[in-house]
PDB file of C-alpha atoms in Angstrom:
ATOM      1  CA  MET A   1       7.946  12.108 -10.280  1.00 62.00           C
ATOM      2  CA  GLY A   2       4.893  10.846 -11.735  1.00 86.00           C
ATOM      3  CA  TYR A   3       3.265   8.921  -8.598  1.00 96.00           C
ATOM      4  CA  ILE A   4      -0.683   8.128  -8.712  1.00 97.00           C
ATOM      5  CA  HIS A   5      -2.246  10.475  -6.138  1.00 98.00           C
ATOM      6  CA  ILE A   6      -5.906   9.241  -5.168  1.00 98.00           C
ATOM      7  CA  PHE A   7      -7.467  12.157  -2.998  1.00 98.00           C
ATOM      8  CA  GLN A   8     -10.465  10.667  -0.876  1.00 98.00           C
ATOM      9  CA  TRP A   9     -12.665  14.096  -0.877  1.00 97.00           C
ATOM     10  CA  LYS A  10     -12.945  12.996  -4.399  1.00 98.00           C
ATOM     11  CA  PHE A  11     -15.294  10.657  -3.407  1.00 98.00           C
ATOM     12  CA  GLY A  12     -17.947  12.052  -1.366  1.00 98.00           C
ATOM     13  CA  ASN A  13     -20.499  10.164  -3.500  1.00 98.00           C
ATOM     14  CA  ILE A  14     -19.462   6.632  -2.890  1.00 98.00           C
ATOM     15  CA  LYS A  15     -20.611   5.095   0.830  1.00 98.00           C
ATOM     16  CA  TYR A  16     -18.374   3.231   3.102  1.00 98.00           C
ATOM     17  CA  PRO A  17     -20.655   2.557   5.561  1.00 98.00           C
ATOM     18  CA  SER A  18     -19.584   0.945   9.276  1.00 97.00           C
ATOM     19  CA  SER A  19     -22.652  -0.320  11.487  1.00 96.00           C
ATOM     20  CA  SER A  20     -21.960   3.074  13.617  1.00 96.00           C
ATOM     21  CA  ASN A  21     -21.576   5.159  10.684  1.00 96.00           C
ATOM     22  CA  PRO A  22     -23.930   3.720   7.823  1.00 97.00           C
ATOM     23  CA  ASN A  23     -23.775   7.018   6.275  1.00 97.00           C
ATOM     24  CA  ALA A  24     -20.012   7.422   6.155  1.00 98.00           C
ATOM     25  CA  THR A  25     -18.403   7.661   2.463  1.00 98.00           C
ATOM     26  CA  VAL A  26     -14.546   7.469   1.210  1.00 98.00           C
ATOM     27  CA  ALA A  27     -14.679  11.248   1.614  1.00 98.00           C
ATOM     28  CA  THR A  28     -14.850  11.389   5.342  1.00 97.00           C
ATOM     29  CA  SER A  29     -13.618   7.798   5.756  1.00 98.00           C
ATOM     30  CA  GLY A  30     -11.569   6.310   3.724  1.00 98.00           C
ATOM     31  CA  CYS A  31      -8.152   7.387   3.838  1.00 98.00           C
ATOM     32  CA  GLY A  32      -6.961   3.587   4.499  1.00 98.00           C
ATOM     33  CA  PRO A  33      -8.889   1.850   1.070  1.00 98.00           C
ATOM     34  CA  CYS A  34      -7.500   5.345  -0.637  1.00 98.00           C
ATOM     35  CA  ALA A  35      -4.067   4.712   0.543  1.00 98.00           C
ATOM     36  CA  ALA A  36      -3.727   0.730   0.039  1.00 98.00           C
ATOM     37  CA  LEU A  37      -5.395   1.832  -3.557  1.00 98.00           C
ATOM     38  CA  MET A  38      -2.195   3.651  -4.088  1.00 98.00           C
ATOM     39  CA  ILE A  39       0.387   1.088  -2.632  1.00 98.00           C
ATOM     40  CA  LEU A  40      -1.159  -1.493  -5.023  1.00 98.00           C
ATOM     41  CA  GLU A  41      -1.432   1.383  -8.329  1.00 97.00           C
ATOM     42  CA  ASN A  42       1.685   2.695  -7.776  1.00 97.00           C
ATOM     43  CA  MET A  43       3.737  -0.599  -7.250  1.00 97.00           C
ATOM     44  CA  THR A  44       1.869  -2.634  -9.790  1.00 95.00           C
ATOM     45  CA  ASP A  45      -0.130  -2.306 -13.233  1.00 92.00           C
ATOM     46  CA  GLN A  46      -3.269  -2.983 -11.544  1.00 95.00           C
ATOM     47  CA  ARG A  47      -5.776  -0.491 -11.615  1.00 97.00           C
ATOM     48  CA  TYR A  48      -9.302  -0.518  -9.996  1.00 97.00           C
ATOM     49  CA  GLY A  49     -12.015   2.011  -9.516  1.00 97.00           C
ATOM     50  CA  MET A  50     -12.913   3.207  -6.394  1.00 98.00           C
ATOM     51  CA  GLN A  51     -16.812   1.808  -5.909  1.00 98.00           C
ATOM     52  CA  GLU A  52     -15.373  -1.654  -7.189  1.00 98.00           C
ATOM     53  CA  TRP A  53     -12.212  -1.257  -4.751  1.00 98.00           C
ATOM     54  CA  ILE A  54     -14.366  -0.445  -1.487  1.00 98.00           C
ATOM     55  CA  ASN A  55     -16.836  -2.923  -2.614  1.00 98.00           C
ATOM     56  CA  TRP A  56     -13.800  -5.676  -2.580  1.00 98.00           C
ATOM     57  CA  VAL A  57     -12.464  -3.937   0.901  1.00 98.00           C
ATOM     58  CA  ILE A  58     -15.281  -4.227   2.725  1.00 98.00           C
ATOM     59  CA  SER A  59     -15.698  -7.602   1.348  1.00 98.00           C
ATOM     60  CA  THR A  60     -12.240  -8.165   3.350  1.00 98.00           C
ATOM     61  CA  GLY A  61     -13.969  -7.374   6.423  1.00 98.00           C
ATOM     62  CA  ALA A  62     -11.403  -4.814   6.613  1.00 98.00           C
ATOM     63  CA  ARG A  63     -13.941  -1.769   7.156  1.00 98.00           C
ATOM     64  CA  VAL A  64     -14.756  -1.917  11.245  1.00 97.00           C
ATOM     65  CA  ASN A  65     -16.281   1.294  13.229  1.00 96.00           C
ATOM     66  CA  GLY A  66     -13.771   4.203  13.541  1.00 92.00           C
ATOM     67  CA  GLY A  67     -12.365   3.053  10.087  1.00 96.00           C
ATOM     68  CA  THR A  68      -9.941   0.514   8.242  1.00 98.00           C
ATOM     69  CA  ASP A  69      -8.417  -2.511  10.016  1.00 97.00           C
ATOM     70  CA  MET A  70      -4.987  -2.415   8.388  1.00 97.00           C
ATOM     71  CA  ALA A  71      -3.759  -5.386   9.408  1.00 96.00           C
ATOM     72  CA  VAL A  72      -7.072  -7.077   7.780  1.00 97.00           C
ATOM     73  CA  LEU A  73      -6.439  -5.036   4.687  1.00 98.00           C
ATOM     74  CA  SER A  74      -3.284  -5.888   4.612  1.00 97.00           C
ATOM     75  CA  LYS A  75      -3.573  -9.529   4.930  1.00 96.00           C
ATOM     76  CA  ALA A  76      -5.943  -9.716   2.498  1.00 97.00           C
ATOM     77  CA  MET A  77      -3.758  -7.392  -0.287  1.00 97.00           C
ATOM     78  CA  ALA A  78      -0.870 -10.287  -0.015  1.00 96.00           C
ATOM     79  CA  LYS A  79      -3.247 -12.838  -0.863  1.00 94.00           C
ATOM     80  CA  LYS A  80      -5.003 -11.610  -3.439  1.00 96.00           C
ATOM     81  CA  PHE A  81      -1.752  -9.191  -5.179  1.00 95.00           C
ATOM     82  CA  GLY A  82       1.176 -11.087  -3.976  1.00 93.00           C
ATOM     83  CA  PHE A  83       2.874  -8.458  -1.287  1.00 96.00           C
ATOM     84  CA  LEU A  84       4.989  -9.880   1.221  1.00 95.00           C
ATOM     85  CA  VAL A  85       3.386  -7.225   3.875  1.00 96.00           C
ATOM     86  CA  SER A  86       5.518  -6.398   7.479  1.00 95.00           C
ATOM     87  CA  THR A  87       5.065  -3.808  10.143  1.00 96.00           C
ATOM     88  CA  THR A  88       7.531  -1.537  11.736  1.00 96.00           C
ATOM     89  CA  SER A  89       7.268   1.313  13.909  1.00 96.00           C
ATOM     90  CA  ASP A  90      11.639   2.187  13.572  1.00 96.00           C
ATOM     91  CA  GLU A  91      12.020   5.021  10.801  1.00 98.00           C
ATOM     92  CA  ASN A  92      15.226   3.597  10.217  1.00 96.00           C
ATOM     93  CA  ILE A  93      13.565   0.153   9.562  1.00 96.00           C
ATOM     94  CA  LEU A  94      11.371   2.079   7.074  1.00 98.00           C
ATOM     95  CA  ARG A  95      13.972   4.143   5.184  1.00 98.00           C
ATOM     96  CA  ASP A  96      15.884   1.106   4.358  1.00 97.00           C
ATOM     97  CA  HIS A  97      12.911  -0.605   3.036  1.00 97.00           C
ATOM     98  CA  LEU A  98      12.030   2.027   0.969  1.00 97.00           C
ATOM     99  CA  LYS A  99      15.806   2.324  -0.334  1.00 96.00           C
ATOM    100  CA  LYS A 100      15.204  -1.561  -1.365  1.00 94.00           C
ATOM    101  CA  GLY A 101      12.256  -0.344  -3.624  1.00 95.00           C
ATOM    102  CA  GLY A 102       8.748  -1.343  -1.189  1.00 97.00           C
ATOM    103  CA  MET A 103       6.334   1.315   0.164  1.00 98.00           C
ATOM    104  CA  ALA A 104       4.422   1.556   3.084  1.00 98.00           C
ATOM    105  CA  ILE A 105       1.252   3.157   5.019  1.00 98.00           C
ATOM    106  CA  GLY A 106       1.574   5.203   7.612  1.00 98.00           C
ATOM    107  CA  ASN A 107      -0.650   5.205  10.736  1.00 98.00           C
ATOM    108  CA  CYS A 108      -0.862   8.455  12.549  1.00 98.00           C
ATOM    109  CA  GLY A 109      -2.969   9.181  15.581  1.00 96.00           C
ATOM    110  CA  GLY A 110      -3.505  12.594  15.426  1.00 96.00           C
ATOM    111  CA  SER A 111      -2.563  15.675  17.944  1.00 97.00           C
ATOM    112  CA  TYR A 112      -1.435  15.177  21.188  1.00 97.00           C
ATOM    113  CA  ASN A 113       0.091  17.239  24.150  1.00 96.00           C
ATOM    114  CA  GLU A 114       1.930  20.507  22.045  1.00 93.00           C
ATOM    115  CA  TRP A 115       1.902  18.236  18.814  1.00 97.00           C
ATOM    116  CA  ARG A 116      -1.188  19.292  16.739  1.00 97.00           C
ATOM    117  CA  GLY A 117      -1.481  16.603  13.774  1.00 97.00           C
ATOM    118  CA  LEU A 118       1.168  16.748  11.246  1.00 98.00           C
ATOM    119  CA  PHE A 119      -1.464  15.306   8.955  1.00 98.00           C
ATOM    120  CA  SER A 120      -4.090  14.364  10.655  1.00 98.00           C
ATOM    121  CA  THR A 121      -5.722  16.176  14.308  1.00 97.00           C
ATOM    122  CA  SER A 122      -7.394  12.332  14.455  1.00 95.00           C
ATOM    123  CA  GLY A 123      -6.524   9.097  13.056  1.00 96.00           C
ATOM    124  CA  HIS A 124      -5.393   8.526   9.659  1.00 98.00           C
ATOM    125  CA  PHE A 125      -3.441   6.307   7.014  1.00 98.00           C
ATOM    126  CA  PHE A 126      -1.341   7.720   4.414  1.00 98.00           C
ATOM    127  CA  THR A 127       1.560   6.038   1.851  1.00 98.00           C
ATOM    128  CA  ILE A 128       5.032   6.653   1.998  1.00 98.00           C
ATOM    129  CA  ALA A 129       6.125   6.376  -1.483  1.00 98.00           C
ATOM    130  CA  GLU A 130       9.935   6.538  -1.343  1.00 97.00           C
ATOM    131  CA  TYR A 131      13.089   8.111   0.991  1.00 98.00           C
ATOM    132  CA  THR A 132      15.171  11.076  -0.819  1.00 97.00           C
ATOM    133  CA  ASN A 133      19.460  11.515  -0.782  1.00 95.00           C
ATOM    134  CA  ASP A 134      18.532  13.991   1.599  1.00 96.00           C
ATOM    135  CA  ASN A 135      17.394  12.628   4.209  1.00 97.00           C
ATOM    136  CA  TYR A 136      12.879  12.830   3.591  1.00 98.00           C
ATOM    137  CA  PHE A 137      10.156  10.713   3.095  1.00 98.00           C
ATOM    138  CA  ILE A 138       8.128  11.247   0.173  1.00 98.00           C
ATOM    139  CA  VAL A 139       4.311  11.391   1.906  1.00 98.00           C
ATOM    140  CA  LEU A 140       1.273  11.018  -0.311  1.00 98.00           C
ATOM    141  CA  ASP A 141      -1.300  12.479   1.940  1.00 98.00           C
ATOM    142  CA  PRO A 142      -4.938  11.200   0.795  1.00 98.00           C
ATOM    143  CA  ASN A 143      -6.725  13.571   2.674  1.00 98.00           C
ATOM    144  CA  TRP A 144      -4.191  16.335   1.172  1.00 97.00           C
ATOM    145  CA  THR A 145      -5.633  19.941  -0.420  1.00 95.00           C
ATOM    146  CA  GLU A 146      -3.196  23.096  -1.775  1.00 93.00           C
ATOM    147  CA  ASN A 147      -2.909  24.517   1.529  1.00 93.00           C
ATOM    148  CA  LYS A 148      -2.954  22.400   4.118  1.00 96.00           C
ATOM    149  CA  PHE A 149       1.231  22.469   4.155  1.00 96.00           C
ATOM    150  CA  THR A 150       1.639  26.001   3.359  1.00 94.00           C
ATOM    151  CA  ASN A 151       1.794  28.670   5.704  1.00 89.00           C
ATOM    152  CA  GLN A 152      -1.196  30.802   2.945  1.00 87.00           C
ATOM    153  CA  GLY A 153      -3.910  28.626   4.965  1.00 80.00           C
ATOM    154  CA  ASN A 154      -4.978  28.796   8.472  1.00 93.00           C
ATOM    155  CA  SER A 155      -2.958  28.479  11.876  1.00 95.00           C
ATOM    156  CA  LEU A 156      -2.690  24.917  11.500  1.00 97.00           C
ATOM    157  CA  SER A 157      -1.624  24.431   7.876  1.00 96.00           C
ATOM    158  CA  LYS A 158       1.559  27.284   8.759  1.00 96.00           C
ATOM    159  CA  TRP A 159       1.908  24.982  12.056  1.00 97.00           C
ATOM    160  CA  ARG A 160       2.360  22.305   9.350  1.00 98.00           C
ATOM    161  CA  SER A 161       4.474  24.108   7.208  1.00 97.00           C
ATOM    162  CA  GLN A 162       7.292  24.429   9.800  1.00 97.00           C
ATOM    163  CA  HIS A 163       7.102  20.429   9.965  1.00 98.00           C
ATOM    164  CA  ALA A 164       7.264  19.036   6.376  1.00 98.00           C
ATOM    165  CA  ILE A 165       7.821  20.926   2.961  1.00 97.00           C
ATOM    166  CA  GLN A 166       4.865  21.191   0.424  1.00 95.00           C
ATOM    167  CA  GLY A 167       6.390  19.505  -2.758  1.00 93.00           C
ATOM    168  CA  ASP A 168       5.216  19.601  -6.667  1.00 86.00           C
ATOM    169  CA  ASP A 169       2.392  17.339  -7.657  1.00 86.00           C
ATOM    170  CA  SER A 170       0.600  17.301  -3.910  1.00 95.00           C
ATOM    171  CA  VAL A 171       3.682  15.250  -2.498  1.00 97.00           C
ATOM    172  CA  VAL A 172       4.709  16.406   1.245  1.00 98.00           C
ATOM    173  CA  TYR A 173       8.664  16.243   2.444  1.00 98.00           C
ATOM    174  CA  VAL A 174       8.877  15.238   6.178  1.00 98.00           C
ATOM    175  CA  ASN A 175      11.895  14.030   8.116  1.00 98.00           C
ATOM    176  CA  ALA A 176      12.153  10.932  10.650  1.00 98.00           C
ATOM    177  CA  VAL A 177      11.834  12.995  13.549  1.00 98.00           C
ATOM    178  CA  ASN A 178       8.645  14.594  12.457  1.00 98.00           C
ATOM    179  CA  LEU A 179       7.131  11.381  10.958  1.00 98.00           C
ATOM    180  CA  ASN A 180       8.034   9.465  14.451  1.00 98.00           C
ATOM    181  CA  ASN A 181       6.256  12.564  16.239  1.00 98.00           C
ATOM    182  CA  ASP A 182       2.983  12.094  14.080  1.00 98.00           C
ATOM    183  CA  THR A 183       2.794   8.123  13.620  1.00 98.00           C
ATOM    184  CA  LYS A 184       4.250   7.421  17.541  1.00 96.00           C
ATOM    185  CA  THR A 185       0.706   7.111  19.023  1.00 96.00           C
ATOM    186  CA  ARG A 186      -0.447   4.049  16.793  1.00 96.00           C
ATOM    187  CA  THR A 187       1.160   0.627  16.918  1.00 95.00           C
ATOM    188  CA  PRO A 188       2.043  -0.433  14.388  1.00 96.00           C
ATOM    189  CA  SER A 189       3.445   2.919  12.919  1.00 97.00           C
ATOM    190  CA  TYR A 190       4.119   1.266   9.508  1.00 98.00           C
ATOM    191  CA  TYR A 191       2.751  -1.786   7.381  1.00 98.00           C
ATOM    192  CA  LEU A 192       5.382  -2.493   4.588  1.00 97.00           C
ATOM    193  CA  TYR A 193       4.989  -3.477   1.570  1.00 98.00           C
ATOM    194  CA  THR A 194       6.932  -5.506  -0.450  1.00 96.00           C
ATOM    195  CA  LEU A 195       6.029  -7.231  -3.866  1.00 92.00           C
ATOM    196  CA  LEU A 196       6.962 -11.161  -3.946  1.00 80.00           C
ATOM    197  CA  GLY A 197      10.598 -11.684  -4.389  1.00 54.00           C
ATOM    198  CA  GLU A 198      11.526  -8.065  -4.294  1.00 45.00           C
ATOM    199  CA  ASP A 199      13.193  -8.545  -0.863  1.00 42.00           C
ATOM    200  CA  GLY A 200      15.401 -10.855  -1.943  1.00 42.00           C
ATOM    201  CA  LYS A 201      15.255 -13.084   0.807  1.00 49.00           C
ATOM    202  CA  GLU A 202      16.209 -17.234   0.238  1.00 33.00           C
ATOM    203  CA  GLU A 203      13.767 -19.873  -0.122  1.00 33.00           C
ATOM    204  CA  GLU A 204      13.550 -21.909   3.041  1.00 40.00           C
ATOM    205  CA  GLU A 205      14.756 -24.876   2.851  1.00 43.00           C
ATOM    206  CA  MET A 206      11.294 -27.095   2.761  1.00 52.00           C
ATOM    207  CA  GLU A 207      10.076 -25.644  -0.182  1.00 61.00           C
ATOM    208  CA  LYS A 208       6.055 -25.755  -0.702  1.00 73.00           C
ATOM    209  CA  VAL A 209       5.019 -27.780  -3.658  1.00 75.00           C
ATOM    210  CA  TYR A 210       1.648 -27.121  -5.364  1.00 77.00           C
ATOM    211  CA  HIS A 211       0.107 -30.018  -6.666  1.00 72.00           C
ATOM    212  CA  TRP A 212      -3.347 -28.436  -8.136  1.00 75.00           C
ATOM    213  CA  THR A 213      -4.304 -25.079  -9.503  1.00 76.00           C
ATOM    214  CA  SER A 214      -6.661 -24.858  -7.028  1.00 78.00           C
ATOM    215  CA  GLU A 215      -3.985 -25.063  -4.445  1.00 79.00           C
ATOM    216  CA  LEU A 216      -2.342 -21.607  -5.896  1.00 86.00           C
ATOM    217  CA  PRO A 217      -2.707 -18.385  -3.861  1.00 87.00           C
ATOM    218  CA  ASP A 218      -5.031 -15.797  -6.132  1.00 86.00           C
ATOM    219  CA  TRP A 219      -2.227 -13.646  -7.438  1.00 86.00           C
ATOM    220  CA  ALA A 220      -0.444 -16.546  -8.829  1.00 86.00           C
ATOM    221  CA  LYS A 221      -3.081 -18.708 -10.716  1.00 88.00           C
ATOM    222  CA  PRO A 222      -3.455 -16.174 -13.720  1.00 89.00           C
ATOM    223  CA  ALA A 223       0.517 -17.034 -14.469  1.00 86.00           C
ATOM    224  CA  VAL A 224       0.021 -20.309 -13.882  1.00 87.00           C
ATOM    225  CA  GLN A 225      -2.682 -20.971 -15.734  1.00 87.00           C
ATOM    226  CA  TRP A 226      -1.235 -18.817 -18.739  1.00 88.00           C
ATOM    227  CA  ALA A 227       1.418 -21.450 -18.554  1.00 86.00           C
ATOM    228  CA  LEU A 228      -0.751 -24.178 -19.192  1.00 86.00           C
ATOM    229  CA  ASP A 229      -2.635 -22.442 -21.676  1.00 86.00           C
ATOM    230  CA  ASN A 230       0.544 -21.951 -24.171  1.00 85.00           C
ATOM    231  CA  GLY A 231       2.411 -25.586 -23.410  1.00 81.00           C
ATOM    232  CA  ILE A 232       5.484 -23.675 -20.778  1.00 84.00           C
ATOM    233  CA  LEU A 233       3.307 -26.508 -18.236  1.00 79.00           C
ATOM    234  CA  LYS A 234       2.169 -29.418 -19.512  1.00 69.00           C
ATOM    235  CA  GLY A 235      -0.737 -30.898 -18.609  1.00 60.00           C
ATOM    236  CA  THR A 236      -4.449 -29.332 -17.494  1.00 53.00           C
ATOM    237  CA  ALA A 237      -5.664 -27.484 -14.576  1.00 50.00           C
ATOM    238  CA  SER A 238      -6.745 -30.548 -12.723  1.00 49.00           C
ATOM    239  CA  ASP A 239      -3.946 -32.570 -13.223  1.00 54.00           C
ATOM    240  CA  ASP A 240      -0.913 -33.231 -10.411  1.00 60.00           C
ATOM    241  CA  LEU A 241       1.404 -30.100 -11.696  1.00 72.00           C
ATOM    242  CA  ASN A 242       4.057 -30.885  -9.053  1.00 73.00           C
ATOM    243  CA  ILE A 243       5.287 -27.179  -9.151  1.00 82.00           C
ATOM    244  CA  THR A 244       7.775 -25.774  -6.664  1.00 81.00           C
ATOM    245  CA  GLU A 245       6.993 -22.025  -4.728  1.00 79.00           C
ATOM    246  CA  THR A 246      10.160 -20.956  -6.668  1.00 81.00           C
ATOM    247  CA  GLN A 247       8.436 -22.140 -10.012  1.00 84.00           C
ATOM    248  CA  VAL A 248       5.343 -20.347  -9.523  1.00 84.00           C
ATOM    249  CA  LYS A 249       7.278 -17.090  -8.378  1.00 84.00           C
ATOM    250  CA  THR A 250       9.189 -17.117 -11.568  1.00 85.00           C
ATOM    251  CA  LEU A 251       6.165 -17.653 -13.996  1.00 85.00           C
ATOM    252  CA  VAL A 252       4.426 -14.671 -12.194  1.00 84.00           C
ATOM    253  CA  TYR A 253       7.308 -12.535 -13.106  1.00 78.00           C
ATOM    254  CA  ILE A 254       7.424 -13.547 -16.642  1.00 85.00           C
ATOM    255  CA  TYR A 255       3.857 -13.298 -17.131  1.00 82.00           C
ATOM    256  CA  ARG A 256       3.539  -9.520 -15.467  1.00 80.00           C
ATOM    257  CA  ASP A 257       6.453  -8.637 -17.418  1.00 73.00           C
ATOM    258  CA  ASN A 258       4.935  -9.635 -20.669  1.00 76.00           C
ATOM    259  CA  GLU A 259       1.842  -8.260 -19.537  1.00 68.00           C
ATOM    260  CA  ARG A 260       3.541  -5.238 -19.047  1.00 62.00           C
ATOM    261  CA  LYS A 261       4.871  -5.032 -22.626  1.00 61.00           C
ATOM    262  CA  GLY A 262       2.144  -5.909 -24.025  1.00 59.00           C
ATOM    263  CA  THR A 263       3.408  -9.261 -25.582  1.00 49.00           C
ATOM    264  CA  LEU A 264       0.349 -11.830 -24.051  1.00 45.00           C
TER     265      LEU A 264
END
């Protein structure tokens, strides 16, 4: 399967402080940044060290008392890395999104009534990587441990093993009913991530035109600068580019593809 799986408990030495908890670390409070980094590193060729990543997450304003504001972090990731981000609390929409090649961040609220909390007994974020042909969601849990979802652990682990399947390579399989039970106390339940252009949406009738590189979003600037440097676009960065959003997206595709192949 080969997913990049990031475990927050490995980073007890990296601070993730808030005003109410200045001694917090990634291990105690960093499920949100870890889930987001798994989205980035599984869907793109971007790679970050944890300290660098946490510094950036904090700079976005997403670190709040009690955890991570995923709406703020998702907006920042969309701007910096070229994701399209939407939300839903419907597992059918989530399923269709995953089948199209997207990934998602799940938002669970913990234990309530007779439900003991599948991924956490309190609030928690996790990454949803895929939907299988046999109707399971594949979850990458930042706080996964070897016996968390097996009947070899404590009573909570045994309960969890009855509601999810421990897979190979530390992935967890969960069906729609149990995923809904775990996330239904949080709105939205899911943040859906799609790489730019992968959703197949048509361009709007009045297409945006960028005149200068300073107007470009961060995720597009390297590709446009590369096109200028290599004569694909005429002029310099200070010239009137008059490049449409569709053209920018095309350059980004070419640039990323060449970069992956090592031909730049």
